[in-house]
Structure formats: C-alpha cells, structure tokens
Amino acid sequence: MKKLLIIAALALGANSTNAQTCDYVVLSGTISSNTTLSASNKYLIRGCVNVNNGATLTIPAGTQLHGEKATGGLLIIEKNAMINAVGTSTNPIIFTSDQPVGTKAEGDWRGIAIAGNGTYNVSSIDIVKSCGTFAAGGANNADNSGILRYARIEFAGGLLSGDGTPAALLLAGVGSGTTIDHVHVSKSISDGIIYRGGAVQLNQIITNDVRRRDLLVQDGYQGKMQDVLLLRNNAGIFDAAGSRGVEVANNTVVPYTGSPITRPVFSNFTILGPGYCGSPIPPQMDHAVLLSKNAEAEFYNSVIAGYTNGFTIEDNSTINNANVNGTILASYNTFYANTNTYANNPANFDPTGTGCAPTIITWMDGTYPCSQIDNFERLSLTAYAANVCGNYCTTAPSFVLASINNLGSPDFSWDAGNDFNHVSYRGGMGASDWAGSWTNFCPQNTEYCPELLMKPTTGNSLRFVPNPARQDVAAVFSTDITGPAALTISDKVSGRLYRTVKAHIADKGTQQIAFKVSGLAEGMYMVRLTLSDGSVLSAPLSVQ
C-alpha cells in the first residue's frame, strides 16, 4: 500500500512552476496511522491524500494547507477514519490554493471529501473515483467522522476525470456524531458543500462566490442546519447550468424513490442573491431554494432575497410531498427582492386533484388549513449593514442584525425535540457576530506566505515574490550597502526600458522593495537593482 509522503520542499517543481513560493511540507499518498500536523509548517496537498485504516488526522489551529493545482489536490477522510481539525475564532485553519496572489482562481484544487457510515438511498456512494475505489455510507446515522471547526476552504471545487459532482466540501454518509461548525467556503468553481446521505448537523456556515450551488442535499440526507449565510452579491459569478442557494433532491435516479427519503431541516438561513443589493439578477441565478426529485424538507426562520425565484417546488412527486403528503414544510420565512417569491413547475400545483391548496402562493400564505405560517414578503428590508452590498476586498461585510428590523419574529414551536437553538431572530445571524475575524471575504488578495518577503537570501541574489506576478510584487535581496537604489524593468530580449522604481536602503541585511507590474504585457522581463556603490543585482521576472 502506498504510504504517506511528508516531504520538506520548496514548491517550485516542474509540475507547479506557477505555484506560490512557500516553503512547503508536502502531503501525498495515504495516511494510515494517527498523524498530527504542525501549525508552524505550511502543507501542500499533492494529488489524492487519503486518510484511512481508522487513522485520525489532527490539524491544529492556525495550520495552513494549500491544494496543489498541478495535481488536483484533494484531502479525503475515508470511512472509519477521522479528521480532528479544530481552529479558533482568532486562529482558523486555512485550506486554500497554492497559486500566488493575483493568480488564484476558482477550482485551483479539489477540496475536502469526508466519508462516513451514515444511511443513504442509492445503490452505492462511490466518491472521487480518480483517487481509487472506495465508498461512503452504511447503517449508522450517528457515526462520528471527527471535527471540522473554524476553517476556511478557498478556491476549491476542481474536477478531474472520473470524479462525481465536485464540491469544495463533500460530506458523504457523514453521521450526526461528527461536528462541523464555523466553516467558510469561498470561490468554489462548482458546488460549495454537498451532502450525500447521512445526518451530520452543521452550524455557523458561510459560502460566498460559489459558482454552482451553495448547498446540494441528496441521497437520503436527514440532518439539520442552523445559522447559515449563503451569499451571491456578485452578479457576474454564476454557472451556465444554474446557480442556486439550496438545492434538495431525494436522489438523481429516476423515478427518484428510495429510502430513507432526503429530508433536511433548515432554520435561520440568510440567502442573498444580487437582487438584494439592487443588481440585475442573471437568469442563471434561478432559485434561492429548489426542492425537486421527490425531496422532502423543512425550512424555517430564514431570509431569502435577490433571486429569480425565492422558493421553488419542482416536479409532480415533490409538489405532492408539499400539497398532499405534508412532508414539505416552510414557515416563518421572510422574502425580499425576488422576481418571483414562490414558483412551481409544472404549473399545476394540484396534479392529483387531492391537494390541500390550489396554488403554491395559497399554500405558503396561510389561506388553507394545510398552509404554512407567517411567511412574509417585504417591499423593503431593514436588516443588514450597507457593506453587505459593498466591495468585500475594501470592507468585510457585517451580518449583525440591525436592532430595528422588519424581518418578523422567529418561531420554534415545530422543534419538539429541542434540536435547535431557539434564537430571537430570523436569518443566519442576530446581534452576536459569529463570523468575526476567522473569515476572509477577499482571499484572492491574501498573501499566505508573508514570511518569505523577509526571508534572507543567499549571497547577492535577487528574487521576487510572487514570480510569476500579475499586479503587486516585491523584490527581495540582502545587502550591506545602504543609501539610494533603483530598480529598472526592461524587456528581456530587446532591452527596452519600461519602468524605474526609486528606493532608499536605510539598514543592512535583508530588504524588500515593493513595486507594481500591472499594465505590463505578459512575458519575461529583466529586473536590475542598482545600489549606491554602483553594484548591480539582476534576475528575470515573469508577468502574467
């Protein structure tokens, strides 16, 4: 069996020439015994990293793990193995791309997949086939796959041939004994989080700038979720196949039967599409909530705004679950700035002629005995700060609820088992800011290896961080020569001078000079540093 390789390396190999210039410890292969990482290292997830054989992977607070783009990095926690990743509100665990600032992109790596022994309703749950043949699921919905807390997952969701539907975080048959809370998924090129079977409960979850679906729930999942923020304030980030907040399906196997039926229970969600901020809603952002393929679900105490359709029930089997069987419930929700607050497809909301309500509107608004309770549609919404609609790279958004708002009161009379926190607000956050300092709404501008900017160089060498560069770059070098200095940027072939940067060196030792390459065409340039004694250091710089 292939063993885990932990290799100390500078990640500038032939397969990752554009990688961020961190000093990495490389994770590769199989982890088959208990392993503890160190927050003092930065780790590169190279290809498929499988934790199996009952092993526990412990990741301390503050640890960084960078998925390698060149190999489609993916961390897999197999059945009976565990992850113990416990960050803190001030020192989160970071899963991100290995690409440098200015070149990070959605789907740079694949993400995290956790498999458990929970129940499911399809013949098998084979996940991530490109990493080998192994399945998720079993008969124990109380199964424990470990802890994932105070963690960020950035630029994931990539796909390799043979894999199933990709996601930044895949939870397959994960049981309720597992703890997952305070997780921020951003910049996924596909889905944010996928739930396939199981019953794991999630709390304090954030997604933003996810292209496909923020949450996809199917294959018999029967868990619970509370305090969730699903954000799409950028109308330009969408998927041609549809970009949705929450999509629930029993499964994808026609005729979508199978037991246990997918039936999640959601409370205190804030789902914001671009219409919330007054931006045009692209047709691809078609559903904030979509229930289809014989799904069941319960949806309470939530704020749903800014999509083409706010709450959609699709296909006859799912419509019957709502209007005949009473196994879809939706009450105490607030809707705002959706093109259509409610929608159903096909148009007949009573296909059997035995339903309780003639339309989805009357089913939602309390007109009939079977109808839902206290769903509000607002023409204006006084709930969140203006920076929710701002530039997240300038000011991080705050979802602390305004003291005076018109969301309406929550209600937990449906929670007979006291499985949820009976909070005093609708939506994903109240007066207490649980998002705090552990989140990052602008990861594309975050330098995760700042220590390299001041790492001593050897001899009289000149290097650049990052290299290749796109916008901001730093020249790093060591010298005993103080006084004025000048950087020149020239065409490497013709010698044509493009830019000069003046600087002053006050002290001996390792130095950095920051400059910009924005506006330069892609290609190779020669950078020369002239010191006050006339000595020159030079090195090539790639601009992308």
Coordinates of C-alpha atoms in Angstrom, one line a residue, residues 51-508:
V51 CA -6.8 9.2 5.5
N52 CA -7.9 5.6 6.1
N53 CA -7.4 2.4 8.2
G54 CA -9.1 4.1 11.2
A55 CA -6.4 6.8 11.4
T56 CA -7.0 10.3 12.8
L57 CA -5.5 13.3 11.1
T58 CA -5.1 16.1 13.6
I59 CA -4.8 19.6 12.3
P60 CA -4.0 22.3 14.9
A61 CA -5.4 25.8 15.0
G62 CA -3.6 28.1 12.6
T63 CA -2.4 25.4 10.2
Q64 CA -2.4 26.2 6.5
L65 CA -2.9 23.5 3.8
H66 CA -2.6 24.6 0.2
G67 CA -4.1 22.4 -2.5
E68 CA -1.7 21.8 -5.4
K69 CA -3.2 23.0 -8.7
A70 CA -0.9 20.9 -10.9
T71 CA -2.1 17.6 -9.3
G72 CA -5.7 18.5 -8.3
G73 CA -5.0 18.3 -4.6
L74 CA -7.7 16.6 -2.6
L75 CA -7.9 15.6 1.1
I76 CA -10.1 12.5 1.7
I77 CA -11.2 11.2 5.1
E78 CA -12.4 7.7 4.4
K79 CA -14.9 5.6 6.3
N80 CA -13.8 4.8 9.9
A81 CA -11.0 7.4 9.7
M82 CA -11.4 10.8 11.4
I83 CA -10.4 14.4 11.0
N84 CA -9.6 16.5 14.1
A85 CA -9.3 20.0 12.7
V86 CA -10.1 22.5 15.4
G87 CA -9.3 26.1 14.7
T88 CA -10.3 29.1 16.8
S89 CA -12.1 32.4 16.2
T90 CA -8.7 34.1 16.1
N91 CA -6.6 31.3 14.6
P92 CA -8.6 29.4 11.9
I93 CA -7.4 26.5 9.8
I94 CA -7.0 27.5 6.2
F95 CA -7.4 25.3 3.2
T96 CA -6.5 27.3 0.1
S97 CA -4.8 27.3 -3.3
D98 CA -1.1 27.0 -3.9
Q99 CA -1.2 29.8 -6.5
P100 CA 0.3 33.2 -5.8
V101 CA -1.6 36.4 -5.1
G102 CA -3.1 37.7 -8.4
T103 CA -3.4 34.2 -10.0
K104 CA -5.5 32.3 -7.5
A105 CA -8.7 31.1 -9.3
E106 CA -11.8 29.0 -8.6
G107 CA -11.2 25.3 -8.9
D108 CA -7.4 25.5 -8.4
W109 CA -7.7 22.4 -6.3
R110 CA -10.4 19.9 -5.5
G111 CA -11.1 20.4 -1.7
I112 CA -12.1 18.0 1.1
A113 CA -14.2 14.9 1.0
I114 CA -15.3 13.2 4.2
A115 CA -17.0 9.7 4.1
G116 CA -18.9 8.2 6.9
N117 CA -21.1 5.2 7.8
G118 CA -24.5 7.0 7.6
T119 CA -27.5 5.8 5.7
Y120 CA -28.2 6.5 2.1
N121 CA -30.9 5.7 -0.5
V122 CA -28.9 4.8 -3.7
S123 CA -27.2 1.6 -4.6
S124 CA -23.8 3.0 -3.6
I125 CA -22.0 6.2 -2.9
D126 CA -18.7 5.9 -4.8
I127 CA -16.8 9.2 -4.4
V128 CA -13.8 10.6 -6.1
K129 CA -13.1 7.7 -8.4
S130 CA -9.9 9.3 -9.6
C131 CA -8.4 8.6 -6.2
G132 CA -9.2 4.9 -6.1
T133 CA -12.3 2.8 -5.4
F134 CA -13.9 3.4 -2.0
A135 CA -17.4 4.0 -0.9
A136 CA -19.2 6.0 1.7
G137 CA -22.3 5.1 3.7
G138 CA -23.6 2.4 5.9
A139 CA -26.3 1.9 8.5
N140 CA -25.2 4.2 11.3
N141 CA -26.5 7.8 11.1
A142 CA -24.8 8.6 14.5
D143 CA -21.4 7.8 13.1
N144 CA -18.5 10.1 14.0
S145 CA -16.0 11.3 11.4
G146 CA -14.4 13.8 13.7
I147 CA -14.4 17.6 13.9
L148 CA -14.1 20.5 11.4
R149 CA -14.3 23.8 13.2
Y150 CA -13.2 27.4 12.4
A151 CA -11.9 26.5 9.0
R152 CA -11.8 28.3 5.6
I153 CA -11.9 26.4 2.3
E154 CA -10.9 28.7 -0.7
F155 CA -10.6 28.2 -4.5
A156 CA -11.6 24.6 -4.4
G157 CA -14.2 22.6 -6.4
G158 CA -12.0 21.5 -9.2
L159 CA -12.8 18.3 -11.2
L160 CA -10.6 15.5 -12.5
S161 CA -11.8 12.9 -15.0
G162 CA -13.8 10.1 -13.3
D163 CA -14.9 12.1 -10.3
G164 CA -18.6 12.7 -9.4
T165 CA -20.1 16.1 -8.9
P166 CA -17.3 18.3 -7.4
A167 CA -17.6 20.4 -4.3
A168 CA -15.3 22.3 -2.0
L169 CA -16.6 20.2 0.8
L170 CA -18.2 16.8 0.2
L171 CA -20.0 15.1 3.1
A172 CA -20.9 11.5 2.0
G173 CA -22.7 9.4 4.6
V174 CA -21.4 11.5 7.4
G175 CA -23.2 10.8 10.7
S176 CA -24.5 13.1 13.4
G177 CA -21.7 12.2 15.8
T178 CA -19.5 14.4 13.5
T179 CA -19.1 18.1 14.5
I180 CA -18.9 20.7 11.7
D181 CA -19.3 24.4 12.5
H182 CA -17.8 27.8 11.7
V183 CA -16.8 26.8 8.1
H184 CA -16.4 29.4 5.4
V185 CA -16.4 28.2 1.8
S186 CA -15.5 30.8 -0.9
K187 CA -14.5 30.9 -4.6
S188 CA -15.6 27.3 -5.4
I189 CA -15.9 26.7 -9.2
S190 CA -18.6 24.2 -8.6
D191 CA -20.7 23.4 -5.5
G192 CA -19.9 24.8 -2.1
I193 CA -21.0 21.9 0.1
I194 CA -22.6 18.6 -1.0
Y195 CA -24.5 16.3 1.4
R196 CA -25.0 12.7 0.2
G197 CA -26.9 10.7 2.8
G198 CA -26.0 10.7 6.5
A199 CA -27.3 13.0 9.2
V200 CA -24.4 15.4 10.2
Q201 CA -25.6 18.7 11.7
L202 CA -23.9 21.9 10.5
N203 CA -24.0 25.2 12.2
Q204 CA -22.5 28.7 11.5
I205 CA -21.7 28.0 7.9
I206 CA -20.8 30.7 5.2
T207 CA -20.5 30.4 1.5
N208 CA -19.7 33.2 -1.0
D209 CA -18.8 33.5 -4.6
V210 CA -19.7 29.8 -5.3
R211 CA -20.5 29.3 -8.9
R212 CA -23.0 26.4 -8.9
R213 CA -24.9 25.6 -5.7
D214 CA -24.1 26.8 -2.3
L215 CA -25.6 23.7 -0.7
L216 CA -26.6 20.5 -2.6
V217 CA -28.5 18.0 -0.5
Q218 CA -29.5 14.5 -1.7
D219 CA -29.3 10.7 -1.4
G220 CA -31.2 10.4 1.9
Y221 CA -29.6 13.1 4.0
Q222 CA -31.6 13.7 7.2
G223 CA -29.6 16.2 9.1
K224 CA -30.1 19.6 10.5
M225 CA -28.6 23.0 9.8
Q226 CA -28.8 26.4 11.6
D227 CA -27.2 29.8 11.3
V228 CA -26.1 29.7 7.6
L229 CA -25.1 32.6 5.3
L230 CA -25.2 31.9 1.6
L231 CA -24.1 35.0 -0.3
R232 CA -24.0 36.0 -4.0
N233 CA -23.6 39.7 -4.2
N234 CA -21.6 39.4 -7.4
A235 CA -23.9 39.0 -10.4
G236 CA -21.1 38.0 -12.6
I237 CA -20.2 34.8 -10.8
F238 CA -22.6 32.1 -11.9
D239 CA -22.7 28.7 -13.7
A240 CA -24.5 28.2 -17.0
A241 CA -26.3 25.1 -15.6
G242 CA -27.8 27.2 -12.7
S243 CA -26.5 29.0 -9.6
R244 CA -28.6 28.3 -6.6
G245 CA -28.6 28.8 -2.8
V246 CA -30.0 25.5 -1.7
E247 CA -31.0 22.5 -3.8
V248 CA -32.6 19.4 -2.3
A249 CA -33.3 16.2 -4.2
N250 CA -34.2 12.7 -2.9
N251 CA -31.7 11.3 -5.4
T252 CA -30.9 11.6 -9.1
V253 CA -32.0 8.1 -10.1
V254 CA -35.4 8.1 -11.9
P255 CA -38.1 7.7 -10.5
Y256 CA -36.3 9.3 -7.5
T257 CA -37.7 6.8 -5.0
G258 CA -35.5 5.2 -2.4
S259 CA -35.4 5.2 1.4
P260 CA -34.7 7.0 3.6
I261 CA -36.2 10.0 1.9
T262 CA -34.0 13.0 1.8
R263 CA -35.5 15.3 4.5
P264 CA -33.2 18.1 5.9
V265 CA -34.4 20.5 8.5
F266 CA -33.2 24.1 8.0
S267 CA -33.5 27.0 10.3
N268 CA -32.1 30.5 10.3
F269 CA -30.6 30.8 6.8
T270 CA -29.8 34.1 5.1
I271 CA -29.7 33.5 1.3
L272 CA -28.8 36.7 -0.6
G273 CA -28.6 36.9 -4.4
P274 CA -27.6 40.0 -6.3
G275 CA -31.1 41.3 -6.4
Y276 CA -30.9 42.0 -2.6
C277 CA -28.3 44.8 -3.5
G278 CA -30.4 46.1 -6.4
S279 CA -28.2 44.5 -9.1
P280 CA -29.8 42.8 -12.1
I281 CA -30.4 39.1 -11.5
P282 CA -28.9 36.9 -14.2
P283 CA -31.2 34.2 -15.4
Q284 CA -28.7 31.5 -14.3
M285 CA -29.4 32.5 -10.7
D286 CA -32.7 30.9 -11.0
H287 CA -33.6 29.5 -7.5
A288 CA -32.7 30.6 -3.9
V289 CA -34.3 27.3 -2.7
L290 CA -35.1 24.5 -5.1
L291 CA -36.9 21.3 -3.9
S292 CA -37.1 18.6 -6.6
K293 CA -36.9 14.9 -7.5
N294 CA -39.2 13.7 -4.7
A295 CA -37.5 15.6 -2.0
E296 CA -38.9 16.4 1.4
A297 CA -37.6 19.3 3.6
E298 CA -38.4 21.7 6.4
F299 CA -37.5 25.4 6.1
Y300 CA -38.0 27.9 9.0
N301 CA -37.0 31.3 10.2
S302 CA -35.0 32.3 7.2
V303 CA -34.3 35.3 4.9
I304 CA -34.5 34.6 1.2
A305 CA -33.7 37.5 -1.2
G306 CA -32.5 38.5 -4.6
Y307 CA -33.0 35.5 -6.9
T308 CA -35.3 34.9 -9.9
N309 CA -37.3 32.5 -7.8
G310 CA -37.3 32.6 -4.0
F311 CA -38.8 29.2 -3.1
T312 CA -39.4 26.6 -5.8
I313 CA -41.0 23.2 -5.8
E314 CA -40.4 21.2 -9.0
D315 CA -41.9 18.1 -10.5
N316 CA -45.1 16.3 -9.5
S317 CA -43.7 14.0 -6.9
T318 CA -42.2 16.9 -4.9
I319 CA -45.3 19.0 -5.3
N320 CA -47.4 16.1 -3.9
N321 CA -45.0 15.9 -0.9
A322 CA -45.9 19.5 -0.2
N323 CA -49.6 19.7 -1.1
V324 CA -50.8 16.1 -0.4
N325 CA -48.4 14.4 1.9
G326 CA -47.5 17.3 4.1
T327 CA -43.8 16.3 4.2
I328 CA -42.5 19.7 3.0
L329 CA -42.9 22.5 5.5
A330 CA -41.9 26.1 5.2
S331 CA -42.9 28.7 7.8
Y332 CA -41.7 31.9 9.5
N333 CA -39.6 32.9 6.5
T334 CA -39.0 36.4 5.1
F335 CA -38.7 37.1 1.3
Y336 CA -37.4 40.2 -0.4
A337 CA -36.5 41.3 -3.9
N338 CA -37.0 38.0 -5.7
T339 CA -38.5 38.2 -9.2
N340 CA -41.0 35.5 -8.1
T341 CA -41.4 34.9 -4.4
Y342 CA -42.7 31.4 -5.0
A343 CA -42.7 29.1 -8.0
N344 CA -43.6 25.6 -9.0
N345 CA -43.0 23.5 -12.1
P346 CA -45.2 22.2 -13.7
A347 CA -47.7 25.0 -13.3
N348 CA -50.4 22.8 -11.8
F349 CA -49.9 22.7 -8.0
D350 CA -52.5 20.1 -7.5
P351 CA -51.7 17.4 -10.2
T352 CA -53.7 14.7 -8.4
G353 CA -56.8 16.7 -7.6
T354 CA -56.4 15.7 -3.9
G355 CA -54.2 18.5 -2.7
C356 CA -55.0 21.0 0.0
A357 CA -54.2 24.2 -1.8
P358 CA -54.8 25.2 -5.4
T359 CA -51.5 27.2 -5.8
I360 CA -48.2 27.5 -4.2
I361 CA -49.0 31.0 -3.1
T362 CA -52.0 30.0 -1.2
W363 CA -50.1 27.0 0.2
M364 CA -47.4 29.4 1.5
D365 CA -49.5 32.3 2.7
G366 CA -51.8 30.6 5.3
T367 CA -55.0 30.7 3.3
Y368 CA -55.8 27.0 3.7
P369 CA -55.7 24.7 6.7
C370 CA -52.6 22.8 5.4
S371 CA -50.9 26.1 4.6
Q372 CA -47.6 27.4 6.1
I373 CA -47.5 30.1 8.7
D374 CA -46.1 33.6 8.9
N375 CA -44.2 33.8 5.6
F376 CA -43.7 37.5 4.8
E377 CA -42.9 39.2 1.5
R378 CA -41.2 42.6 2.1
L379 CA -41.1 45.5 -0.3
S380 CA -38.1 46.9 1.6
L381 CA -35.8 45.2 4.1
T382 CA -34.1 46.9 7.1
A383 CA -31.9 44.2 8.4
Y384 CA -28.2 44.3 7.4
A385 CA -25.4 46.9 7.1
A386 CA -24.8 48.6 3.8
N387 CA -21.4 46.9 3.5
V388 CA -23.2 43.7 2.7
C389 CA -23.6 45.2 -0.8
G390 CA -20.1 46.7 -0.9
N391 CA -16.7 45.7 -2.1
Y392 CA -15.7 42.8 0.2
C393 CA -12.0 43.5 -0.5
T394 CA -12.4 47.0 0.8
T395 CA -14.6 46.3 3.8
A396 CA -15.7 42.9 5.1
P397 CA -19.4 42.6 5.3
S398 CA -21.3 42.5 8.6
F399 CA -24.4 40.4 9.0
V400 CA -25.1 41.5 12.6
L401 CA -28.8 42.2 12.6
A402 CA -30.0 45.8 13.0
S403 CA -31.7 46.4 16.3
I404 CA -34.8 47.6 14.5
N405 CA -35.6 45.4 11.5
N406 CA -38.7 44.2 9.7
L407 CA -37.8 40.5 9.3
G408 CA -40.5 39.3 11.6
S409 CA -40.3 37.1 14.7
P410 CA -38.9 33.6 14.6
D411 CA -40.8 30.6 15.9
F412 CA -39.6 27.2 17.2
S413 CA -42.9 25.6 18.1
W414 CA -42.1 23.0 15.4
D415 CA -38.9 21.9 17.3
A416 CA -40.4 19.5 19.7
G417 CA -37.1 17.8 20.3
N418 CA -35.2 21.0 21.1
D419 CA -32.6 20.1 18.5
F420 CA -32.1 23.8 17.5
N421 CA -31.0 26.8 19.4
H422 CA -34.2 28.9 20.0
V423 CA -32.8 32.2 18.9
S424 CA -34.5 35.5 18.8
Y425 CA -34.0 36.3 15.1
R426 CA -34.8 35.3 11.6
G427 CA -31.9 34.8 9.2
G428 CA -28.4 33.5 9.8
M429 CA -27.2 36.0 12.4
G430 CA -28.6 38.0 15.3
A431 CA -26.9 40.7 17.5
S432 CA -23.8 38.5 18.1
D433 CA -21.3 38.3 15.2
W434 CA -20.3 34.7 15.0
A435 CA -18.5 35.4 11.6
G436 CA -15.8 37.5 13.3
S437 CA -12.2 37.6 12.4
W438 CA -11.8 34.0 11.3
T439 CA -13.5 34.6 7.9
N440 CA -11.9 36.0 4.7
F441 CA -14.1 37.5 2.1
C442 CA -11.2 38.6 -0.1
P443 CA -8.8 35.6 -0.3
Q444 CA -7.6 36.5 -3.8
N445 CA -5.7 39.4 -2.2
T446 CA -4.3 37.5 0.7
E447 CA -0.5 36.7 0.8
Y448 CA -0.3 33.4 2.8
C449 CA 3.5 33.3 2.9
P450 CA 4.4 36.8 4.0
E451 CA 7.4 35.5 5.9
L452 CA 9.1 34.8 2.6
L453 CA 9.1 38.5 1.8
M454 CA 11.8 39.0 4.5
K455 CA 13.5 35.6 4.3
P456 CA 17.2 36.1 4.0
T457 CA 18.6 35.5 0.6
T458 CA 21.9 33.7 -0.1
G459 CA 24.8 35.6 -1.4
N460 CA 24.0 38.6 -3.6
S461 CA 20.9 37.1 -5.2
L462 CA 17.7 38.9 -6.2
R463 CA 14.3 37.2 -6.2
F464 CA 10.7 38.2 -6.5
V465 CA 7.6 37.3 -4.6
P466 CA 5.4 36.3 -6.3
N467 CA 7.0 35.1 -9.5
P468 CA 5.2 34.9 -11.9
A469 CA 3.5 38.2 -11.0
R470 CA 0.3 39.9 -12.1
Q471 CA -0.1 43.1 -10.1
D472 CA 1.9 43.6 -6.9
V473 CA 5.4 42.1 -6.4
A474 CA 8.3 42.5 -4.0
A475 CA 12.0 42.3 -4.9
V476 CA 13.8 40.6 -2.0
F477 CA 17.6 40.7 -1.6
S478 CA 20.3 41.0 1.1
T479 CA 22.9 43.8 1.0
D480 CA 25.4 45.6 3.2
I481 CA 25.2 48.7 1.0
T482 CA 22.9 51.5 2.3
G483 CA 21.7 54.6 0.5
P484 CA 19.7 55.2 -2.7
A485 CA 18.8 52.3 -5.0
A486 CA 16.9 52.0 -8.3
L487 CA 15.0 49.1 -9.9
T488 CA 14.6 49.0 -13.6
I489 CA 12.3 46.7 -15.5
S490 CA 13.2 46.0 -19.1
D491 CA 12.2 43.7 -21.9
K492 CA 14.4 40.6 -21.5
V493 CA 15.0 40.3 -25.3
S494 CA 15.1 43.9 -26.7
G495 CA 16.3 45.6 -23.5
R496 CA 13.6 48.3 -23.9
L497 CA 13.2 50.1 -20.5
Y498 CA 9.6 50.0 -19.2
R499 CA 9.7 51.2 -15.7
T500 CA 12.0 52.6 -13.0
V501 CA 11.4 52.4 -9.2
K502 CA 13.3 54.5 -6.8
A503 CA 14.1 53.3 -3.3
H504 CA 16.3 54.0 -0.3
I505 CA 18.0 51.4 1.8
A506 CA 18.4 52.5 5.4
D507 CA 19.8 49.4 7.1
K508 CA 22.0 46.4 6.2

